[in-house]
Coordinates of C-alpha atoms in Angstrom, one line a residue:
M1 CA 6.2 -7.8 -41.7
A2 CA 5.8 -7.9 -45.5
P3 CA 2.2 -8.4 -46.9
Q4 CA 1.2 -12.0 -47.4
L5 CA 0.3 -13.8 -50.6
P6 CA -3.4 -13.9 -51.5
V7 CA -5.4 -16.8 -50.1
T8 CA -5.4 -19.7 -52.6
T9 CA -5.9 -23.4 -52.3
S10 CA -3.7 -26.5 -53.0
S11 CA -4.3 -29.9 -54.4
G12 CA -1.4 -31.4 -52.4
Y13 CA 0.9 -31.4 -55.5
N14 CA 0.8 -27.8 -56.7
T15 CA 2.4 -24.8 -55.0
P16 CA 0.1 -22.3 -53.3
D17 CA -0.1 -20.2 -56.4
S18 CA -2.3 -22.7 -58.1
E19 CA -5.9 -21.9 -59.1
L20 CA -7.0 -25.5 -58.4
E21 CA -9.6 -26.3 -55.8
S22 CA -8.4 -28.0 -52.6
I23 CA -9.1 -31.8 -52.9
V24 CA -10.3 -31.9 -49.3
P25 CA -12.8 -29.7 -47.6
V26 CA -11.9 -27.3 -44.8
H27 CA -11.4 -29.3 -41.6
P28 CA -14.2 -28.7 -39.0
T29 CA -11.6 -27.3 -36.5
A30 CA -10.6 -24.6 -39.0
A31 CA -14.1 -23.8 -40.3
R32 CA -15.7 -20.4 -39.8
R33 CA -19.1 -20.5 -38.1
P34 CA -20.6 -17.0 -38.1
N35 CA -23.5 -17.8 -35.9
Y36 CA -22.7 -18.0 -32.2
I37 CA -25.1 -19.4 -29.7
T38 CA -27.9 -17.2 -28.6
V39 CA -29.3 -17.4 -25.0
Q40 CA -33.0 -16.5 -24.6
S41 CA -33.2 -15.4 -21.0
G42 CA -34.1 -12.4 -18.9
N43 CA -30.5 -12.7 -17.5
T44 CA -28.9 -12.2 -20.9
V45 CA -29.1 -9.0 -23.1
Y46 CA -27.7 -8.7 -26.6
T47 CA -26.9 -5.3 -28.2
N48 CA -24.9 -4.5 -31.3
D49 CA -21.9 -3.8 -29.1
H50 CA -22.2 -6.1 -26.1
I51 CA -23.4 -9.3 -24.5
T52 CA -24.4 -8.6 -20.9
A53 CA -25.3 -11.4 -18.6
K54 CA -26.3 -11.8 -14.9
Y55 CA -24.6 -14.5 -12.9
L56 CA -24.9 -15.9 -9.4
D57 CA -21.7 -17.1 -7.9
R58 CA -22.7 -19.9 -5.5
G59 CA -20.3 -21.0 -2.9
A60 CA -20.1 -21.9 0.8
D61 CA -18.4 -20.6 3.9
V62 CA -17.0 -23.4 6.2
V63 CA -16.2 -23.0 9.9
V64 CA -14.4 -25.8 11.7
S65 CA -14.7 -26.0 15.5
D66 CA -13.7 -29.1 17.6
G67 CA -13.8 -31.2 14.5
Q68 CA -17.3 -30.1 13.5
F69 CA -17.8 -28.6 10.1
T70 CA -20.5 -25.9 9.8
V71 CA -21.3 -25.0 6.2
T72 CA -23.2 -21.9 5.2
P73 CA -24.2 -21.6 1.5
T74 CA -23.4 -18.2 -0.1
V75 CA -24.6 -16.4 -3.2
K76 CA -22.9 -13.4 -4.8
P77 CA -24.5 -11.6 -7.8
Y78 CA -22.3 -10.4 -10.7
A79 CA -22.8 -9.2 -14.2
F80 CA -20.5 -9.8 -17.1
Q81 CA -20.2 -7.6 -20.2
T82 CA -18.4 -8.9 -23.3
T83 CA -17.6 -6.7 -26.3
R84 CA -18.9 -8.5 -29.4
K85 CA -16.6 -7.0 -32.0
V86 CA -13.4 -9.0 -32.3
G87 CA -10.6 -6.6 -33.1
K88 CA -7.8 -7.2 -35.5
T89 CA -5.2 -9.1 -33.5
G90 CA -1.4 -9.6 -33.8
L91 CA 0.7 -12.3 -32.2
M92 CA 4.3 -11.3 -31.5
M93 CA 6.3 -14.3 -30.4
I94 CA 9.7 -14.1 -28.7
G95 CA 11.4 -17.1 -30.2
L96 CA 9.6 -16.6 -33.5
G97 CA 12.2 -18.6 -35.4
G98 CA 12.3 -21.6 -33.0
N99 CA 10.5 -24.9 -33.3
N100 CA 7.3 -23.6 -31.8
G101 CA 7.3 -20.2 -33.5
S102 CA 8.1 -21.5 -37.0
T103 CA 5.7 -24.4 -36.7
L104 CA 2.9 -22.2 -35.6
C105 CA 3.4 -19.7 -38.4
A106 CA 3.6 -22.5 -41.0
T107 CA 0.5 -24.3 -39.8
I108 CA -1.6 -21.1 -39.6
L109 CA -0.6 -20.3 -43.2
A110 CA -1.4 -23.9 -44.3
N111 CA -4.9 -23.5 -42.8
K112 CA -5.3 -20.0 -44.2
H113 CA -4.4 -21.1 -47.7
H114 CA -6.0 -24.5 -47.6
I115 CA -2.8 -26.3 -48.4
S116 CA -3.2 -30.1 -48.5
W117 CA -0.1 -32.2 -48.6
H118 CA 1.1 -35.8 -49.2
T119 CA 2.4 -38.0 -46.5
K120 CA 3.2 -41.7 -46.6
E121 CA -0.3 -42.3 -45.1
G122 CA -2.0 -40.3 -48.0
I123 CA -3.4 -36.8 -48.3
Q124 CA -3.3 -34.7 -45.1
Q125 CA -5.4 -31.6 -44.7
P126 CA -4.5 -28.7 -42.4
N127 CA -6.4 -28.5 -39.1
Y128 CA -6.3 -27.2 -35.5
I129 CA -6.5 -30.5 -33.8
G130 CA -4.9 -30.2 -30.3
S131 CA -6.5 -26.8 -29.7
L132 CA -8.9 -26.7 -26.8
L133 CA -10.9 -23.9 -28.3
R134 CA -11.0 -25.1 -31.9
A135 CA -11.1 -28.9 -31.5
S136 CA -13.2 -29.6 -28.3
T137 CA -16.8 -28.9 -27.3
V138 CA -18.8 -27.8 -24.4
R139 CA -22.3 -29.1 -23.3
I140 CA -24.8 -26.3 -23.3
G141 CA -28.0 -28.2 -22.6
T142 CA -30.4 -30.8 -23.9
E143 CA -32.7 -31.0 -27.0
P144 CA -36.3 -31.0 -25.6
S145 CA -37.8 -33.4 -28.1
T146 CA -35.1 -36.1 -27.7
G147 CA -33.5 -35.4 -24.4
K148 CA -30.1 -35.7 -26.0
E149 CA -27.3 -33.5 -24.8
V150 CA -26.2 -30.7 -27.1
H151 CA -22.5 -29.8 -27.5
V152 CA -21.0 -26.8 -29.4
P153 CA -17.3 -25.9 -30.1
I154 CA -15.9 -23.9 -27.2
S155 CA -14.9 -21.2 -29.7
D156 CA -18.6 -20.7 -30.5
V157 CA -19.7 -19.7 -27.0
L158 CA -18.3 -16.2 -27.3
P159 CA -16.9 -14.2 -30.2
M160 CA -13.2 -15.2 -30.5
V161 CA -10.4 -14.5 -32.9
H162 CA -10.1 -17.1 -35.7
P163 CA -6.5 -18.4 -35.8
N164 CA -6.3 -17.7 -39.5
D165 CA -6.8 -14.0 -38.8
L166 CA -3.8 -13.6 -36.5
V167 CA -1.1 -11.3 -37.8
L168 CA 2.2 -12.9 -37.1
G169 CA 5.5 -11.4 -36.1
G170 CA 8.1 -11.3 -33.3
W171 CA 11.7 -11.5 -32.3
D172 CA 14.5 -14.1 -32.2
I173 CA 18.2 -14.1 -31.4
S174 CA 18.7 -16.1 -34.6
G175 CA 18.2 -14.0 -37.8
L176 CA 17.4 -17.0 -40.0
P177 CA 14.5 -16.1 -42.4
M178 CA 11.3 -17.8 -41.4
D179 CA 11.2 -20.3 -44.3
K180 CA 14.7 -21.4 -43.4
A181 CA 13.8 -21.5 -39.7
M182 CA 11.0 -23.9 -40.6
E183 CA 13.5 -26.2 -42.4
R184 CA 15.9 -26.0 -39.5
A185 CA 13.2 -27.1 -37.1
K186 CA 12.5 -30.4 -39.0
V187 CA 9.0 -30.7 -37.5
L188 CA 6.7 -30.6 -40.5
D189 CA 6.4 -33.0 -43.4
Y190 CA 8.6 -32.0 -46.4
D191 CA 5.6 -31.7 -48.8
L192 CA 3.9 -29.2 -46.5
Q193 CA 7.2 -27.3 -46.1
R194 CA 7.6 -27.2 -49.9
Q195 CA 4.2 -25.7 -50.4
V196 CA 4.1 -23.3 -47.5
K197 CA 7.6 -22.0 -48.0
P198 CA 6.6 -19.0 -50.3
H199 CA 4.3 -17.8 -47.6
M200 CA 6.9 -18.3 -44.9
A201 CA 9.4 -16.4 -46.9
L202 CA 7.1 -13.4 -46.9
L203 CA 7.3 -13.2 -43.2
G204 CA 11.0 -12.3 -43.6
C205 CA 13.4 -12.4 -40.7
P206 CA 12.5 -12.1 -37.0
L207 CA 13.2 -8.8 -35.3
P208 CA 16.5 -8.6 -33.3
S209 CA 16.0 -9.9 -29.8
V210 CA 17.6 -9.5 -26.4
Y211 CA 20.5 -11.9 -25.6
Y212 CA 21.9 -12.1 -22.1
P213 CA 24.2 -15.2 -22.1
D214 CA 23.9 -15.7 -18.3
F215 CA 20.3 -16.7 -18.6
I216 CA 20.3 -19.4 -21.2
A217 CA 22.7 -22.3 -21.9
A218 CA 26.1 -21.5 -23.4
N219 CA 25.3 -23.9 -26.3
Q220 CA 22.8 -21.3 -27.6
E221 CA 25.5 -18.7 -28.4
A222 CA 26.1 -20.0 -31.9
R223 CA 22.5 -19.1 -32.8
A224 CA 22.7 -15.5 -31.4
D225 CA 23.4 -13.6 -34.5
N226 CA 20.4 -11.3 -34.4
V227 CA 20.6 -9.3 -31.2
I228 CA 19.8 -5.8 -30.1
P229 CA 23.2 -4.2 -29.6
G230 CA 24.6 -2.9 -26.3
T231 CA 24.1 -3.8 -22.6
D232 CA 21.9 -1.0 -21.5
K233 CA 18.6 -2.7 -20.4
Q234 CA 16.7 0.5 -20.4
V235 CA 17.6 1.1 -24.0
H236 CA 16.6 -2.5 -24.8
L237 CA 13.2 -2.0 -23.0
E238 CA 12.5 1.1 -25.1
H239 CA 13.6 -0.8 -28.3
I240 CA 11.1 -3.6 -27.6
R241 CA 8.3 -1.1 -26.8
A242 CA 9.0 0.7 -30.1
D243 CA 8.9 -2.7 -31.9
I244 CA 5.4 -3.4 -30.4
R245 CA 4.1 0.0 -31.3
R246 CA 5.4 -0.1 -34.9
F247 CA 4.1 -3.7 -35.5
K248 CA 0.7 -2.5 -34.2
A249 CA 0.6 0.6 -36.3
E250 CA 1.9 -0.9 -39.5
N251 CA -0.6 -3.7 -39.4
E252 CA -3.5 -1.5 -38.1
L253 CA -4.1 -3.8 -35.2
D254 CA -6.5 -3.3 -32.3
R255 CA -4.6 -5.7 -30.0
V256 CA -1.1 -7.4 -29.8
I257 CA -0.5 -10.5 -27.8
V258 CA 3.2 -10.8 -26.8
F259 CA 4.2 -14.4 -26.2
W260 CA 7.4 -15.9 -24.8
T261 CA 8.1 -19.2 -26.6
A262 CA 11.9 -18.8 -26.6
N263 CA 14.5 -20.8 -24.6
T264 CA 14.0 -21.6 -21.0
E265 CA 16.0 -19.3 -18.8
R266 CA 17.5 -19.9 -15.4
Y267 CA 15.6 -18.7 -12.4
S268 CA 16.1 -15.1 -11.4
D269 CA 17.1 -14.5 -7.8
I270 CA 14.4 -12.6 -5.9
I271 CA 16.2 -9.7 -4.3
P272 CA 14.6 -7.1 -2.0
G273 CA 15.1 -3.7 -3.5
V274 CA 15.7 -5.2 -7.0
N275 CA 12.6 -7.0 -8.3
D276 CA 10.2 -7.1 -5.3
T277 CA 8.1 -4.0 -6.3
A278 CA 7.0 -2.3 -9.5
N279 CA 9.2 0.7 -8.9
N280 CA 12.2 -1.4 -8.0
V281 CA 11.9 -3.5 -11.2
L282 CA 11.7 -0.4 -13.3
A283 CA 14.7 1.1 -11.5
S284 CA 16.7 -2.2 -11.9
I285 CA 16.0 -2.1 -15.6
K286 CA 17.2 1.5 -15.7
N287 CA 20.4 0.4 -13.8
S288 CA 20.9 -2.7 -16.0
H289 CA 20.9 -5.0 -13.0
P290 CA 22.2 -8.5 -13.8
E291 CA 19.1 -10.2 -12.4
V292 CA 16.7 -8.7 -14.9
S293 CA 16.1 -11.5 -17.4
P294 CA 15.2 -11.1 -21.1
S295 CA 11.7 -12.5 -20.5
T296 CA 11.1 -10.1 -17.6
L297 CA 12.2 -7.2 -19.9
F298 CA 9.7 -8.3 -22.6
A299 CA 7.0 -8.7 -20.0
V300 CA 7.6 -5.2 -18.7
A301 CA 7.6 -3.8 -22.3
A302 CA 4.2 -5.4 -23.0
I303 CA 2.7 -4.3 -19.7
L304 CA 3.8 -0.7 -20.3
E305 CA 2.3 -0.8 -23.8
G306 CA -1.0 -2.2 -22.4
E307 CA -0.7 -5.4 -24.3
P308 CA -1.2 -8.9 -22.8
F309 CA 2.0 -10.9 -22.1
I310 CA 2.0 -14.7 -21.9
N311 CA 5.0 -16.7 -20.6
G312 CA 5.2 -20.1 -22.3
A313 CA 8.4 -21.2 -20.5
P314 CA 9.1 -22.3 -16.9
Q315 CA 11.4 -19.6 -15.6
N316 CA 10.1 -17.1 -13.0
T317 CA 9.5 -14.2 -15.5
F318 CA 6.8 -12.8 -13.3
V319 CA 8.9 -11.8 -10.3
P320 CA 6.8 -10.0 -7.6
G321 CA 7.6 -6.6 -9.0
V322 CA 6.3 -7.5 -12.5
I323 CA 3.0 -8.7 -11.0
A324 CA 2.8 -5.5 -9.1
L325 CA 3.5 -3.5 -12.3
A326 CA 0.7 -5.4 -14.1
E327 CA -1.7 -4.6 -11.3
R328 CA -0.7 -0.9 -11.4
E329 CA -1.0 -0.7 -15.1
K330 CA -4.1 -3.0 -15.3
S331 CA -2.4 -4.9 -18.0
F332 CA -2.9 -8.7 -18.5
I333 CA -0.3 -11.4 -17.8
G334 CA -0.4 -15.2 -17.8
G335 CA 1.6 -18.4 -17.7
D336 CA 3.8 -20.3 -16.9
D337 CA 5.2 -23.1 -19.2
L338 CA 3.1 -24.9 -21.9
K339 CA 1.4 -28.0 -20.5
S340 CA 1.3 -30.3 -23.5
G341 CA 2.2 -33.9 -22.8
Q342 CA 3.7 -35.7 -19.7
T343 CA 2.6 -33.0 -17.2
K344 CA -1.0 -32.9 -18.6
L345 CA -1.3 -36.6 -18.3
K346 CA 0.2 -36.6 -14.8
S347 CA -2.4 -34.0 -13.6
V348 CA -5.1 -36.4 -14.9
L349 CA -3.7 -39.7 -13.6
A350 CA -2.7 -38.4 -10.2
E351 CA -6.1 -36.9 -9.7
F352 CA -7.7 -40.2 -10.8
L353 CA -5.7 -42.2 -8.3
V354 CA -6.2 -39.9 -5.3
N355 CA -9.9 -39.5 -6.0
A356 CA -10.2 -43.3 -6.3
G357 CA -8.8 -43.6 -2.7
I358 CA -5.5 -45.0 -4.0
K359 CA -2.3 -43.5 -2.5
P360 CA 0.6 -42.7 -4.9
L361 CA 3.8 -43.2 -3.1
S362 CA 6.2 -42.2 -5.8
I363 CA 6.0 -40.7 -9.3
A364 CA 9.1 -41.0 -11.5
S365 CA 9.2 -39.1 -14.8
Y366 CA 11.9 -39.5 -17.5
N367 CA 12.1 -37.6 -20.8
H368 CA 14.5 -37.4 -23.7
L369 CA 14.3 -35.3 -26.8
G370 CA 16.6 -33.9 -29.4
N371 CA 15.3 -30.5 -30.4
N372 CA 16.8 -27.1 -29.4
D373 CA 14.6 -27.0 -26.3
G374 CA 16.3 -30.2 -25.2
H375 CA 19.7 -28.8 -26.1
N376 CA 19.1 -25.8 -23.9
L377 CA 17.7 -27.9 -21.1
S378 CA 20.8 -30.0 -21.0
A379 CA 22.4 -27.1 -19.0
E380 CA 21.7 -27.5 -15.2
P381 CA 20.4 -24.0 -14.5
Q382 CA 17.9 -24.2 -17.3
F383 CA 16.9 -27.7 -16.3
K384 CA 16.2 -26.5 -12.7
S385 CA 13.6 -24.1 -14.1
K386 CA 11.8 -26.9 -15.9
E387 CA 12.1 -29.3 -12.9
I388 CA 10.4 -26.7 -10.6
S389 CA 7.5 -26.1 -13.0
K390 CA 6.9 -29.9 -13.4
S391 CA 7.3 -30.8 -9.7
S392 CA 4.3 -29.0 -8.2
V393 CA 1.7 -30.5 -10.5
V394 CA 0.2 -32.9 -7.9
D395 CA 0.3 -30.7 -4.9
D396 CA -3.3 -29.5 -4.8
M397 CA -4.6 -33.1 -5.3
V398 CA -2.5 -34.4 -2.4
D399 CA -3.5 -31.5 -0.2
A400 CA -7.2 -32.2 -0.9
N401 CA -7.0 -35.7 0.7
R402 CA -5.6 -35.8 4.2
L403 CA -7.1 -39.2 4.7
L404 CA -4.3 -40.6 2.6
Y405 CA -1.5 -38.0 3.3
K406 CA -0.6 -36.6 6.7
P407 CA -1.0 -32.8 6.9
P408 CA 2.1 -30.6 7.6
V409 CA 3.2 -30.1 11.1
P410 CA 2.9 -26.6 12.4
G411 CA 6.1 -24.7 12.0
A412 CA 7.5 -27.1 9.4
K413 CA 10.1 -25.9 7.0
G414 CA 11.5 -26.9 3.6
K415 CA 9.9 -29.9 1.9
A416 CA 8.0 -30.7 5.2
V417 CA 5.9 -27.6 4.7
K418 CA 3.8 -29.6 2.3
G419 CA 3.2 -32.4 4.7
E420 CA 3.3 -36.0 3.5
H421 CA 3.8 -36.1 -0.2
P422 CA 4.7 -38.7 -2.9
D423 CA 8.3 -38.9 -3.9
H424 CA 8.5 -37.1 -7.2
I425 CA 11.5 -37.0 -9.5
V426 CA 11.9 -35.5 -13.0
V427 CA 14.7 -36.4 -15.5
I428 CA 15.2 -34.7 -18.9
K429 CA 18.0 -35.8 -21.3
Y430 CA 19.2 -34.4 -24.6
V431 CA 19.3 -37.1 -27.4
P432 CA 19.9 -35.3 -30.7
A433 CA 19.0 -38.3 -32.9
V434 CA 15.3 -38.3 -31.9
G435 CA 14.8 -34.6 -32.9
D436 CA 11.4 -33.2 -32.0
S437 CA 10.0 -36.6 -31.2
K438 CA 10.0 -36.6 -27.4
R439 CA 9.9 -39.8 -25.4
A440 CA 8.4 -39.7 -21.9
I441 CA 8.3 -42.6 -19.4
D442 CA 6.4 -42.4 -16.2
E443 CA 6.0 -44.8 -13.3
Y444 CA 3.3 -44.4 -10.7
Y445 CA 3.9 -46.6 -7.6
S446 CA 0.9 -46.6 -5.2
E447 CA -0.4 -48.2 -2.0
I448 CA -3.7 -50.0 -2.4
F449 CA -5.9 -52.1 0.0
C450 CA -4.4 -53.4 3.2
G451 CA -0.7 -52.8 2.3
G452 CA -0.9 -53.9 -1.3
R453 CA 1.1 -52.2 -4.1
Q454 CA 0.2 -51.1 -7.6
T455 CA 2.6 -50.0 -10.4
I456 CA 1.5 -48.2 -13.5
N457 CA 4.0 -47.6 -16.3
I458 CA 3.3 -45.3 -19.2
F459 CA 5.4 -44.8 -22.3
N460 CA 4.5 -41.7 -24.4
E461 CA 6.0 -40.7 -27.7
C462 CA 4.9 -37.4 -29.2
E463 CA 6.0 -34.7 -31.5
D464 CA 6.8 -32.0 -29.0
S465 CA 6.2 -28.9 -31.1
L466 CA 2.9 -30.2 -32.7
L467 CA 1.5 -30.6 -29.2
A468 CA 2.8 -27.3 -28.0
T469 CA 1.8 -24.9 -30.8
P470 CA -2.0 -25.3 -30.5
L471 CA -1.6 -24.3 -26.9
I472 CA 0.0 -21.0 -28.0
L473 CA -3.1 -20.4 -30.1
D474 CA -5.4 -21.1 -27.3
L475 CA -3.5 -18.9 -24.9
A476 CA -3.3 -16.0 -27.3
I477 CA -7.0 -16.3 -28.4
L478 CA -8.2 -16.5 -24.8
A479 CA -6.0 -13.6 -23.7
E480 CA -7.5 -11.4 -26.5
L481 CA -11.0 -12.5 -25.5
L482 CA -10.5 -11.7 -21.8
T483 CA -9.4 -8.1 -22.7
R484 CA -13.0 -7.7 -23.9
V485 CA -14.7 -9.1 -20.8
K486 CA -15.7 -6.8 -17.9
Y487 CA -17.5 -7.5 -14.7
R488 CA -19.6 -5.7 -12.2
G489 CA -20.1 -6.9 -8.6
E490 CA -22.9 -6.1 -6.1
G491 CA -22.9 -2.4 -5.3
Q492 CA -20.7 -1.4 -8.3
T493 CA -22.2 1.0 -10.9
D494 CA -19.5 0.6 -13.6
F495 CA -18.1 -2.5 -15.3
A496 CA -14.4 -3.1 -14.6
P497 CA -11.7 -5.2 -16.3
L498 CA -10.7 -8.6 -14.9
Y499 CA -7.8 -9.0 -12.5
P500 CA -4.5 -8.7 -14.5
V501 CA -3.3 -12.3 -13.7
L502 CA -5.2 -14.5 -16.1
S503 CA -5.5 -17.6 -14.0
L504 CA -8.3 -18.8 -16.4
L505 CA -5.4 -19.8 -18.7
S506 CA -4.3 -22.5 -16.2
Y507 CA -5.5 -25.4 -18.4
M508 CA -2.7 -24.8 -20.8
C509 CA 0.1 -24.1 -18.2
K510 CA 2.3 -26.4 -16.2
A511 CA 2.8 -23.9 -13.4
P512 CA -0.2 -21.7 -13.5
L513 CA 0.2 -18.1 -12.5
V514 CA -2.5 -17.1 -10.0
K515 CA -3.5 -14.1 -8.0
P516 CA -1.0 -13.6 -5.1
G517 CA -2.3 -15.2 -1.9
T518 CA -4.6 -17.7 -3.7
D519 CA -4.1 -21.4 -4.1
V520 CA -2.9 -22.9 -7.3
V521 CA -5.2 -25.4 -9.0
N522 CA -3.3 -28.1 -11.0
S523 CA -6.2 -30.5 -11.5
L524 CA -6.9 -30.6 -15.2
G525 CA -10.5 -31.4 -14.7
R526 CA -11.0 -28.4 -12.4
Q527 CA -9.1 -26.1 -14.7
R528 CA -11.2 -27.0 -17.7
N529 CA -14.4 -26.8 -15.6
A530 CA -13.4 -23.3 -14.5
L531 CA -12.9 -22.1 -18.0
E532 CA -16.1 -23.6 -19.3
S533 CA -18.1 -22.2 -16.4
F534 CA -16.7 -18.7 -17.0
L535 CA -17.4 -18.7 -20.7
K536 CA -21.0 -19.9 -19.9
A537 CA -21.4 -17.3 -17.2
C538 CA -20.6 -14.6 -19.8
V539 CA -23.7 -15.6 -21.8
G540 CA -25.9 -16.2 -18.7
L541 CA -25.7 -20.0 -18.6
E542 CA -25.2 -22.1 -15.4
G543 CA -21.9 -23.9 -14.9
N544 CA -21.4 -27.5 -15.7
S545 CA -23.6 -30.0 -13.8
D546 CA -23.4 -33.7 -14.1
L547 CA -26.3 -34.3 -11.7
L548 CA -28.7 -35.0 -14.6
L549 CA -31.5 -34.9 -12.2
E550 CA -34.1 -35.6 -14.9
T551 CA -32.6 -39.1 -15.4
R552 CA -32.7 -39.9 -11.7
I553 CA -36.3 -39.1 -10.8
W554 CA -39.7 -40.3 -12.0

């Protein structure tokens, strides 16, 4: 990509070339805070290069015999080592010129250049509201003299990439220059677009991408004017790998995060001998097998280059062979599908109802939107991918309460394998007039005391891309951080990297990718608690506790 304009500020009227000071201060979510927390403990050691912390993983083994539960507490010692230096990081997005990609680039540039703009509500300053890492906090303890709880931004617990420092690039099947792509998306206020346009123009055009018409809706063909030529998937793979290497070298990067934020694809068929093992996936690419999707091709390219790959869409990019390849290459992967609005709310409300002893009988979800994502999802195969990613969000909460829901019968097949379960339906419709402003309507119909019924209806209107883009930031920043964290278990002499499937990213994903053979956790509270606890463990702090024992005793 071309070099960017120097960092300047904006009054809200002038273009970014102005020498005027910004009329509003830097928003707290975009501020740089050089001093991270310091833990004074025999369990935590700081050197110039690393933070090393001891951690005790406390759990319990449960044995069930004749209806009797026998619980044995367990303790496993670990140590975590985090590299303190944050390397120069690039973010390469597939779908760079789409709504999410162009919006993310423009908002990062607005923050980087302190561009304020006018709206009908008044002056608006750039910020990172909506980012878990930049705009939310974590409790780290209490202040001894007052007894008040102390909270710090999550991004301050460990050294992390600042979003403004990300080097931006990527691919798109549409060759529209990035400033024009921003205009096409119609997401951002005009006055912001006007001021950020010179910076967006410097990003140039996206790199040519892979286009296999069978995997996305036919209505996307008109946009496909920027594609890697030919049909040889091995050639395409090598082309993508060369793009990653060149982007990394030209920008002198230490790390590149490759992120799929392009169109939802149809599901790939899982075929023995084609995509079930690492070697079979590589052979299928070499043979240009029709069930190798574009997203799988990008994932394999990133894995072979040793760079993290995140899937922000619902299709099954990570077929078994891709997961096996990531394991073999010890390269990080994560996903699937950005969890920004309706599904995030559903994972909270369903958990609330079940934990309150209320039994949801049905959950009906309706959406309509008018952006290109909605256009692509209007095709049945692509909608099915989205429907699958949205449908399992309440499974673990239901499975945790067999007082309300009957367990599966041994030998059950099909839907019955889950046991009793709420009726759950998802509808998505394309309504061009509403653009990026998505409407979501949910009905929760539940059984309450002694045969009573309760109905909760929720109407949610949101700007789809402005909810989704901060999640891309969180996923990319966390992925970079996790490449710098190593662990050592009892009896191990050397620190080793984490397991390649980054399930700690689950909070941001509708259908979290987890280690094969382990249960998926969809509960939003548990997902966040896991992430907070892990970050704390890396600096030698205990996980979250709401016992607050000092407030309950004399």
